[in-house]
mmCIF file of C-alpha atoms in Angstrom:
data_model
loop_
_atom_site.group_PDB
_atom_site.id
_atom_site.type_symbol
_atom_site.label_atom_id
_atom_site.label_comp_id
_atom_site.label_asym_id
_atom_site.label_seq_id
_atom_site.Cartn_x
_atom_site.Cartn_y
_atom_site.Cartn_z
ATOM 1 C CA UNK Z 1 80.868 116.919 88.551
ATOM 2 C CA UNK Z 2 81.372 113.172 86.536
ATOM 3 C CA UNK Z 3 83.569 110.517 87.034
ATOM 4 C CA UNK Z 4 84.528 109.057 83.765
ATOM 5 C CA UNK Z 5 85.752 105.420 83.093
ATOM 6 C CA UNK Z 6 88.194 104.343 80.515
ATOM 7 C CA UNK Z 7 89.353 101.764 79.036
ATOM 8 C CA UNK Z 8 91.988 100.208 78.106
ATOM 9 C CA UNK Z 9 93.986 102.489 80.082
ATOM 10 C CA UNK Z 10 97.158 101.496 77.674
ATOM 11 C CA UNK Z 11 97.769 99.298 75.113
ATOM 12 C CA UNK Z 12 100.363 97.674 72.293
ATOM 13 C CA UNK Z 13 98.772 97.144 69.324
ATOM 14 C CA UNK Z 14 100.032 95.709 65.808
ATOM 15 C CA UNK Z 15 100.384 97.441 62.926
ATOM 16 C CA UNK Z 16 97.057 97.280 60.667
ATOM 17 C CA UNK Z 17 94.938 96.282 63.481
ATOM 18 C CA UNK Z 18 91.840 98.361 65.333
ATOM 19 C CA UNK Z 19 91.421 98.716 68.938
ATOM 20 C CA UNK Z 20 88.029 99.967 70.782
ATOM 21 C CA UNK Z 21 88.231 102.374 73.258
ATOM 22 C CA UNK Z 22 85.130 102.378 76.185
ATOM 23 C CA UNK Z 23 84.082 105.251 77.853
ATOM 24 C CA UNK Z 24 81.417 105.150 81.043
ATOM 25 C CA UNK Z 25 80.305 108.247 82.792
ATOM 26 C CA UNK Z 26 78.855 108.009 86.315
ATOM 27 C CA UNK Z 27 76.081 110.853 85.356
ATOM 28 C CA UNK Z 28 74.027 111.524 82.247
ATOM 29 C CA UNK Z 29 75.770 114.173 80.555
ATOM 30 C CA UNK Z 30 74.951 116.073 77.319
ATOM 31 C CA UNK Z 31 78.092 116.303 75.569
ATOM 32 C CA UNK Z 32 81.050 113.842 75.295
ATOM 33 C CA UNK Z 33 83.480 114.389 73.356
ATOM 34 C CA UNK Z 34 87.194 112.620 72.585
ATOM 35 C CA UNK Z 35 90.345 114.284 72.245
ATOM 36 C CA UNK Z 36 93.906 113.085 71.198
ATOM 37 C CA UNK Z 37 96.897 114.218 73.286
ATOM 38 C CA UNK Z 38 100.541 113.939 71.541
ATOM 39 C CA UNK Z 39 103.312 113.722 73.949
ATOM 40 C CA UNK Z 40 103.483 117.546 75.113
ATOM 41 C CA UNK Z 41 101.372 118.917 73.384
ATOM 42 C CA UNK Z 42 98.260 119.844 73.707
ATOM 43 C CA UNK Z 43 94.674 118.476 73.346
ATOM 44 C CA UNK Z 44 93.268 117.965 70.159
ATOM 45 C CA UNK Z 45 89.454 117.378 69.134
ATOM 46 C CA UNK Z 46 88.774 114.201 67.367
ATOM 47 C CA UNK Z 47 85.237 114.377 67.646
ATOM 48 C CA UNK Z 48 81.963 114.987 69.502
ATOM 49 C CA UNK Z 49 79.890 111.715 70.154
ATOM 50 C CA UNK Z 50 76.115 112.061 69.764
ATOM 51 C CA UNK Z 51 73.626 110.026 71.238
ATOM 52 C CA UNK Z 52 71.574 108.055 68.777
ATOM 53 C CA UNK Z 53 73.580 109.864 65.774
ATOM 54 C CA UNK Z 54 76.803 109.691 63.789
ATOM 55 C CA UNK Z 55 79.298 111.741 65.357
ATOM 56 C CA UNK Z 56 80.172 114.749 64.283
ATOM 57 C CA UNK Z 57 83.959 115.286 63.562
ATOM 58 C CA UNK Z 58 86.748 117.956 63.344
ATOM 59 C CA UNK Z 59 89.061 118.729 60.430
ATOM 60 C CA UNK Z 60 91.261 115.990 59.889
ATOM 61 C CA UNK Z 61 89.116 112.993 61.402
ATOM 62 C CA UNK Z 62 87.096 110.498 59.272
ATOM 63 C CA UNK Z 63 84.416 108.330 60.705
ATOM 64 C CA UNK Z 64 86.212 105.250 58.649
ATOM 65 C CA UNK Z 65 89.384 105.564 60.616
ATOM 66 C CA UNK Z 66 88.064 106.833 63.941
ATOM 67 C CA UNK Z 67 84.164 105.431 64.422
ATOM 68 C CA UNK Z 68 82.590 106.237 67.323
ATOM 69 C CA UNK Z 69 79.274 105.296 69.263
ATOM 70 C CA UNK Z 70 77.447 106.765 71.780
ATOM 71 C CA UNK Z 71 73.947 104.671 72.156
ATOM 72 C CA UNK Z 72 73.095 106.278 75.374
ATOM 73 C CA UNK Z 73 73.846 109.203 77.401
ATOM 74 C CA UNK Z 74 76.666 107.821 79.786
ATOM 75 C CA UNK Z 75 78.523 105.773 77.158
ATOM 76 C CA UNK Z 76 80.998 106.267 73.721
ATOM 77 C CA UNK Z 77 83.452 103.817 72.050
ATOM 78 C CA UNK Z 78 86.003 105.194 69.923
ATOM 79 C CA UNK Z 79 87.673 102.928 67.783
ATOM 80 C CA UNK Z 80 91.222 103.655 65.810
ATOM 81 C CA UNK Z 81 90.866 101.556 62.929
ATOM 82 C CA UNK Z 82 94.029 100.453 60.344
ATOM 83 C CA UNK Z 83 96.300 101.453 63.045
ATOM 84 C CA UNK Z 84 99.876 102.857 62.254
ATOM 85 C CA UNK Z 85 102.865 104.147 64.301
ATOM 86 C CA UNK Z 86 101.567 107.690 63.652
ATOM 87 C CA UNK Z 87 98.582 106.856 65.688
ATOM 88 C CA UNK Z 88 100.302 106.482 68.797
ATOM 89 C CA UNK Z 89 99.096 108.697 71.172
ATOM 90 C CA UNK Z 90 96.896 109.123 74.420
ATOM 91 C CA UNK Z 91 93.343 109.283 73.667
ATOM 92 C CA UNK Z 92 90.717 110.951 75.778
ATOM 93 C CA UNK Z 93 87.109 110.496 76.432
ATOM 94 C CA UNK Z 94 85.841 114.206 77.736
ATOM 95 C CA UNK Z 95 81.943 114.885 78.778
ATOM 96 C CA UNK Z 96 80.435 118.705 79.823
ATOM 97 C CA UNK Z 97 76.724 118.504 81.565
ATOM 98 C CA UNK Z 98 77.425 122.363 82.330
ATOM 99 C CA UNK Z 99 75.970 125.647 81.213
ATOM 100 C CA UNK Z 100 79.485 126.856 81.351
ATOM 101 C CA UNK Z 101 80.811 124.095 79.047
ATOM 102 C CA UNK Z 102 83.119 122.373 82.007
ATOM 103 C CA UNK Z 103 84.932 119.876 80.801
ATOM 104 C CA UNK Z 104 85.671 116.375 82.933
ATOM 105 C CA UNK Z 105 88.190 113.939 81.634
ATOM 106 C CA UNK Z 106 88.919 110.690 81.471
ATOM 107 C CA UNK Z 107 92.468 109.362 82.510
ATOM 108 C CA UNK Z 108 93.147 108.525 78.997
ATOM 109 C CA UNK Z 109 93.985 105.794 76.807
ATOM 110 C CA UNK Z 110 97.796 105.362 75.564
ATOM 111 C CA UNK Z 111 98.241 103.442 72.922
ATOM 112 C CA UNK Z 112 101.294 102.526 71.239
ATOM 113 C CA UNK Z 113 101.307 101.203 67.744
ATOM 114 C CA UNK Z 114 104.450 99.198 66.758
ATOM 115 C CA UNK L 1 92.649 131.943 62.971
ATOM 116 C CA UNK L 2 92.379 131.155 66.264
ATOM 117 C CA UNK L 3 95.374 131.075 68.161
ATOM 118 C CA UNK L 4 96.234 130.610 72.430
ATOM 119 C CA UNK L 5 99.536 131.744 73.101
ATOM 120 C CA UNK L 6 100.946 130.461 76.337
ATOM 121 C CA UNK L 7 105.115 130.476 77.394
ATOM 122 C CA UNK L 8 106.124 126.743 76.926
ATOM 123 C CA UNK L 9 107.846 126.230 80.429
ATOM 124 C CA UNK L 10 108.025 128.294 83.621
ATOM 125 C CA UNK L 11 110.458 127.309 86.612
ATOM 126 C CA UNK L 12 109.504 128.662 90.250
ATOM 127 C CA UNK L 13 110.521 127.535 93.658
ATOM 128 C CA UNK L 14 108.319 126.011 96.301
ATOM 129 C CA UNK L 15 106.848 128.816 98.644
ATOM 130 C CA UNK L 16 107.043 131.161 95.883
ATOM 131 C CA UNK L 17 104.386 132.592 93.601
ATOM 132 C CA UNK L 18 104.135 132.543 89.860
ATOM 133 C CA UNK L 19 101.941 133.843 87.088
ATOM 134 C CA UNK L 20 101.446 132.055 83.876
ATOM 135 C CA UNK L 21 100.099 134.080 81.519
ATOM 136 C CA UNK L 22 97.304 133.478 78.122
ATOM 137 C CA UNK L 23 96.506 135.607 75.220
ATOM 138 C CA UNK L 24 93.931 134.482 73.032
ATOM 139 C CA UNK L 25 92.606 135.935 69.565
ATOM 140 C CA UNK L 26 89.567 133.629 68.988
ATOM 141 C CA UNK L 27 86.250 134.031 66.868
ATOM 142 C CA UNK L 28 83.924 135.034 69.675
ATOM 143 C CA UNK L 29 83.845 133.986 73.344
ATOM 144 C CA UNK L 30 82.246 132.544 76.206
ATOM 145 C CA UNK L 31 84.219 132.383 78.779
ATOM 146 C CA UNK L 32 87.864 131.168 79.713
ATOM 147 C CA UNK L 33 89.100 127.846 81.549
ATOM 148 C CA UNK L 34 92.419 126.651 83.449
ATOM 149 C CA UNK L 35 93.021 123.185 83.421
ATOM 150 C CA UNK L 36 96.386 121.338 85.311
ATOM 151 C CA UNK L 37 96.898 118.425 83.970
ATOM 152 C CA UNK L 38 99.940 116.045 85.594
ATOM 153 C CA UNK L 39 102.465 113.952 83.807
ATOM 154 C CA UNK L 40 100.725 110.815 82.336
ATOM 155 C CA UNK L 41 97.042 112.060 83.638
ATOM 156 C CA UNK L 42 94.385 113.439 82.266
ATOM 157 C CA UNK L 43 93.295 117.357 82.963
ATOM 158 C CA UNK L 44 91.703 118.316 85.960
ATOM 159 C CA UNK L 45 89.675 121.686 85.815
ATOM 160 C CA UNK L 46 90.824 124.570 87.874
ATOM 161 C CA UNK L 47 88.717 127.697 86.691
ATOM 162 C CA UNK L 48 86.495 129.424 84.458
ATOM 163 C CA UNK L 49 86.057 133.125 84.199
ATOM 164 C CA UNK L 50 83.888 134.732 81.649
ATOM 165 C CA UNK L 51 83.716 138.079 83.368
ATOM 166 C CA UNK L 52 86.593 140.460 83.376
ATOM 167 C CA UNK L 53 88.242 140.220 86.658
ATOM 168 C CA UNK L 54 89.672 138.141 89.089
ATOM 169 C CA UNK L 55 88.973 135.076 90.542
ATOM 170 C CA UNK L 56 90.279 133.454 93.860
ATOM 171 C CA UNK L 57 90.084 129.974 94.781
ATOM 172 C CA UNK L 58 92.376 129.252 97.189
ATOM 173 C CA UNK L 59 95.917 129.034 96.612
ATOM 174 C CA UNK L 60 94.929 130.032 92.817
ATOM 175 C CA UNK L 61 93.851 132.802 90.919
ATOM 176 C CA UNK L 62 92.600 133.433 87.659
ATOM 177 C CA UNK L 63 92.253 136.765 86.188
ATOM 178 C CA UNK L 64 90.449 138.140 82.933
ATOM 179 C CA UNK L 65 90.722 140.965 80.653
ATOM 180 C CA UNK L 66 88.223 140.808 77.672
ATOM 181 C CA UNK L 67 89.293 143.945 75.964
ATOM 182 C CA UNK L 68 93.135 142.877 76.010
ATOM 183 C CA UNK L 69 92.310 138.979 75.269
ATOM 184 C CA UNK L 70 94.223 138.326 78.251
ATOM 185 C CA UNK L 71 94.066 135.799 80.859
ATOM 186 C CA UNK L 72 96.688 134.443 84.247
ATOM 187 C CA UNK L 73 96.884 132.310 86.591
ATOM 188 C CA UNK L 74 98.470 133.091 89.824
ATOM 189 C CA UNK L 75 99.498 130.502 91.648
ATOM 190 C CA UNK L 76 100.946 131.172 95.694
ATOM 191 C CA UNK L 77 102.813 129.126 98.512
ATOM 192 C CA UNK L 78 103.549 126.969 95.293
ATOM 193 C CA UNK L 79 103.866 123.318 97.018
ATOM 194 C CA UNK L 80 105.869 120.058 95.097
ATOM 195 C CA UNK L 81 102.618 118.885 93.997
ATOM 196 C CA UNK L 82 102.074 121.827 91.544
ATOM 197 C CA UNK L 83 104.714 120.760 89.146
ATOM 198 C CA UNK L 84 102.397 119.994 86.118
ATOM 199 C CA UNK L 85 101.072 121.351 82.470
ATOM 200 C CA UNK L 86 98.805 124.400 82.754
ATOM 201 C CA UNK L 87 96.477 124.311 80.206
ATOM 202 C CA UNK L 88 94.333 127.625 78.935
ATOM 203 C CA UNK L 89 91.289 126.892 76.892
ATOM 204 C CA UNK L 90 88.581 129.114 75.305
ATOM 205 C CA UNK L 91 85.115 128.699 74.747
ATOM 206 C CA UNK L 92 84.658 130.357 70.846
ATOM 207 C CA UNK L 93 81.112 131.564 69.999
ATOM 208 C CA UNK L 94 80.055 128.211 68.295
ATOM 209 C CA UNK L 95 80.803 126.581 71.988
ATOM 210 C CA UNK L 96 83.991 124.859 70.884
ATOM 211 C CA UNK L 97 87.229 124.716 73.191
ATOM 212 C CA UNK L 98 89.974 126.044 71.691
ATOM 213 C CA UNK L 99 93.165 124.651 73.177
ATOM 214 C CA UNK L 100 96.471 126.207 74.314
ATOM 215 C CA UNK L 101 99.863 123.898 74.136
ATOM 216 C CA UNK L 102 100.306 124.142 78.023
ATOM 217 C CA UNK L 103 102.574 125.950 80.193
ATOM 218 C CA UNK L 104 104.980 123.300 81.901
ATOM 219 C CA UNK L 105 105.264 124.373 85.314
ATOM 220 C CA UNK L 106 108.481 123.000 87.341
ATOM 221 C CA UNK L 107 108.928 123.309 91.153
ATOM 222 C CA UNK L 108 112.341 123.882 92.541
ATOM 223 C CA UNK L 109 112.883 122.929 96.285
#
């Protein structure tokens, strides 16, 4: 199993601004990816982080408005960049080091854009 | 497309059993996971079955039939605690996750 680290865990952000999200797993893991989870719904790929490389990123998602890093095998930043109400949401850092594609989760990041 | 159907909300009472039931059409597959995931948390895994069959662990269950695209979990001696989101998720043939909405599970005493 991993134990993954995130922070912020929540956060109030302005309007136009950009806020950095860390993730730290405990383990070296192969993937690691981060999700975005609307209020009752249900998880929603962003992107998947790749060490040394951009990431690679789902329908939807631009690198511009959500860059992400991943310089090593334990650790990813996502950033939300230009933020706006709509991007209110929790975000989730995710990481599989399984055959069977397991997925471990962070607690999540909840941000709230006014 | 692919699509995970799940009901939206179940209601059970504690002691009791329940089934929450998945039926995916999805562009290949490699195997099928149950997450619970609790208000305001993030998901926890719970199982993965990528043979046909049943699976015990526990107090939960997880059964798989291929042929129908069909998947449940059974949960028994439901306890307080088990109020939460069941979420159903399947591995496609490129390795992705495809996501179900999440069956809201609520626990009468």
């Amino acid at each position: 199993s991993a134990v993954i680290s995130q922070k912020p865990s929540r956060d109030i952000c302005q309007r136009g601004t950009s806020l950095t999200i860390q993730c730290q797993v405990d383990s070296q893991v192969t993937m690691m990816f981060w999700y975005r989870q609307q209020p009752g719904q249900s998880l929603t790929l962003i992107a998947t982080a790749n060490q040394g490389s951009e990431a690679t990123y789902e329908s939807g998602f631009v690198i511009d408005k959500f860059p992400i890093s991943r310089p090593n095998l334990t650790f990813s930043t996502l950033t939300v960049s230009n933020m706006s109400p709509e991007d209110s949401s929790i975000y989730l850092c995710s990481a599989s080091g399984s055959d069977t594609g397991e997925l471990f989760f962070g607690e999540g990041s909840r941000l709230t854009v006014l | 497309g692919q699509n995970i159907d799940q009901p939206t909300e179940m209601t059970a009472t504690e002691g009791a059993i329940v089934q929450i039931n998945c039926t995916y059409q999805t562009s290949g597959f490699n195997g099928l996971f149950w997450y619970q995931q609790h208000a305001g948390e993030a998901p926890t895994f719970l199982s993965y079955n990528v043979l046909d069959g049943l699976e015990e662990k526990g107090r939960f269950s997880s059964f798989l039939s291929r042929s129908k695209g069909y998947s449940y979990l059974l949960l028994k001696e439901l306890q307080m605690k088990d109020s939460a989101s069941y979420l159903c998720a399947v591995l496609d043939s490129n390795y992705q996750l495809i996501w179900g909405a999440g069956t809201k599970l609520i626990i009468k005493p």
